[in-house]
CSV table of C-alpha atoms in Angstrom, one decimal:
chain,number,residue,atom,x,y,z
A,1,UNK,CA,0.1,-0.1,0.0
A,2,UNK,CA,2.9,2.3,0.8
A,3,UNK,CA,4.4,2.0,-2.8
A,4,UNK,CA,0.9,2.8,-4.3
A,5,UNK,CA,0.7,5.7,-2.4
A,6,UNK,CA,4.1,6.8,-3.2
A,7,UNK,CA,3.7,6.1,-7.1
A,8,UNK,CA,0.4,7.8,-7.1
A,9,UNK,CA,1.7,10.9,-5.4
A,10,UNK,CA,4.7,11.2,-7.7
A,11,UNK,CA,2.5,10.6,-10.8
A,12,UNK,CA,0.2,13.6,-9.8
A,13,UNK,CA,3.3,15.6,-8.9
A,14,UNK,CA,4.6,15.0,-12.2
A,15,UNK,CA,1.6,15.7,-14.1
A,16,UNK,CA,1.4,19.1,-12.6
A,17,UNK,CA,-1.3,18.9,-10.0
A,18,UNK,CA,-0.8,21.0,-6.8
A,19,UNK,CA,0.7,19.2,-3.8
A,20,UNK,CA,-2.2,19.5,-1.5
A,21,UNK,CA,-4.6,17.6,-4.0
A,22,UNK,CA,-1.8,15.2,-4.6
A,23,UNK,CA,-1.7,14.0,-1.2
A,24,UNK,CA,-5.6,13.9,-0.7
A,25,UNK,CA,-6.0,11.9,-3.9
A,26,UNK,CA,-3.1,9.6,-3.4
A,27,UNK,CA,-4.5,9.1,0.1
A,28,UNK,CA,-8.1,8.2,-1.0
A,29,UNK,CA,-6.7,5.7,-3.9
A,30,UNK,CA,-4.5,4.0,-1.2
A,31,UNK,CA,-7.4,3.8,1.1
A,32,UNK,CA,-9.9,2.5,-1.6
A,33,UNK,CA,-7.1,-0.2,-2.9
A,34,UNK,CA,-6.8,-1.4,0.8
A,35,UNK,CA,-10.5,-2.0,1.4
A,36,UNK,CA,-10.0,-1.9,5.3
A,37,UNK,CA,-11.8,1.7,5.6
A,38,UNK,CA,-15.0,2.6,4.2
A,39,UNK,CA,-14.7,5.7,1.9
A,40,UNK,CA,-17.6,7.3,3.6
A,41,UNK,CA,-15.4,7.3,6.9
A,42,UNK,CA,-12.7,9.3,5.1
A,43,UNK,CA,-15.2,11.8,3.7
A,44,UNK,CA,-16.6,12.5,7.2
A,45,UNK,CA,-13.2,13.0,8.5
A,46,UNK,CA,-12.3,15.5,5.9
A,47,UNK,CA,-15.8,17.4,6.5
A,48,UNK,CA,-15.3,17.3,10.4
A,49,UNK,CA,-11.6,18.2,10.5
A,50,UNK,CA,-12.3,21.3,8.0
A,51,UNK,CA,-14.9,22.6,10.4
A,52,UNK,CA,-12.3,23.2,13.1
A,53,UNK,CA,-12.7,27.1,14.4
A,54,UNK,CA,-9.0,27.2,15.0
A,55,UNK,CA,-8.2,26.6,11.2
A,56,UNK,CA,-10.4,29.6,10.5
A,57,UNK,CA,-7.4,31.9,11.7
A,58,UNK,CA,-5.2,30.6,8.7
A,59,UNK,CA,-7.4,32.3,5.6
A,60,UNK,CA,-8.7,35.2,7.8
A,61,UNK,CA,-4.8,36.0,8.6
A,62,UNK,CA,-3.9,35.8,4.7
A,63,UNK,CA,-7.1,37.9,4.1
A,64,UNK,CA,-6.0,40.6,6.7
A,65,UNK,CA,-2.4,40.6,5.1
A,66,UNK,CA,-3.7,41.3,1.6
A,67,UNK,CA,-6.3,43.9,2.9
A,68,UNK,CA,-3.4,45.6,4.5
A,69,UNK,CA,-1.1,45.3,1.6
């Protein structure tokens, strides 16, 4: 599974995909190939992880920086 993860990640990087999307897609491909984790749980973890209030500080900090610029 680790080899599949690395190969998928490298292929996506060579194609020109952004690193964040390459990491996410390679992880989902590796988890789908393994079959031990249902993909609905992966989607649920991504959705709940993105709703963390502390993570909101990053885009707002960037927005404030560009407004001050």
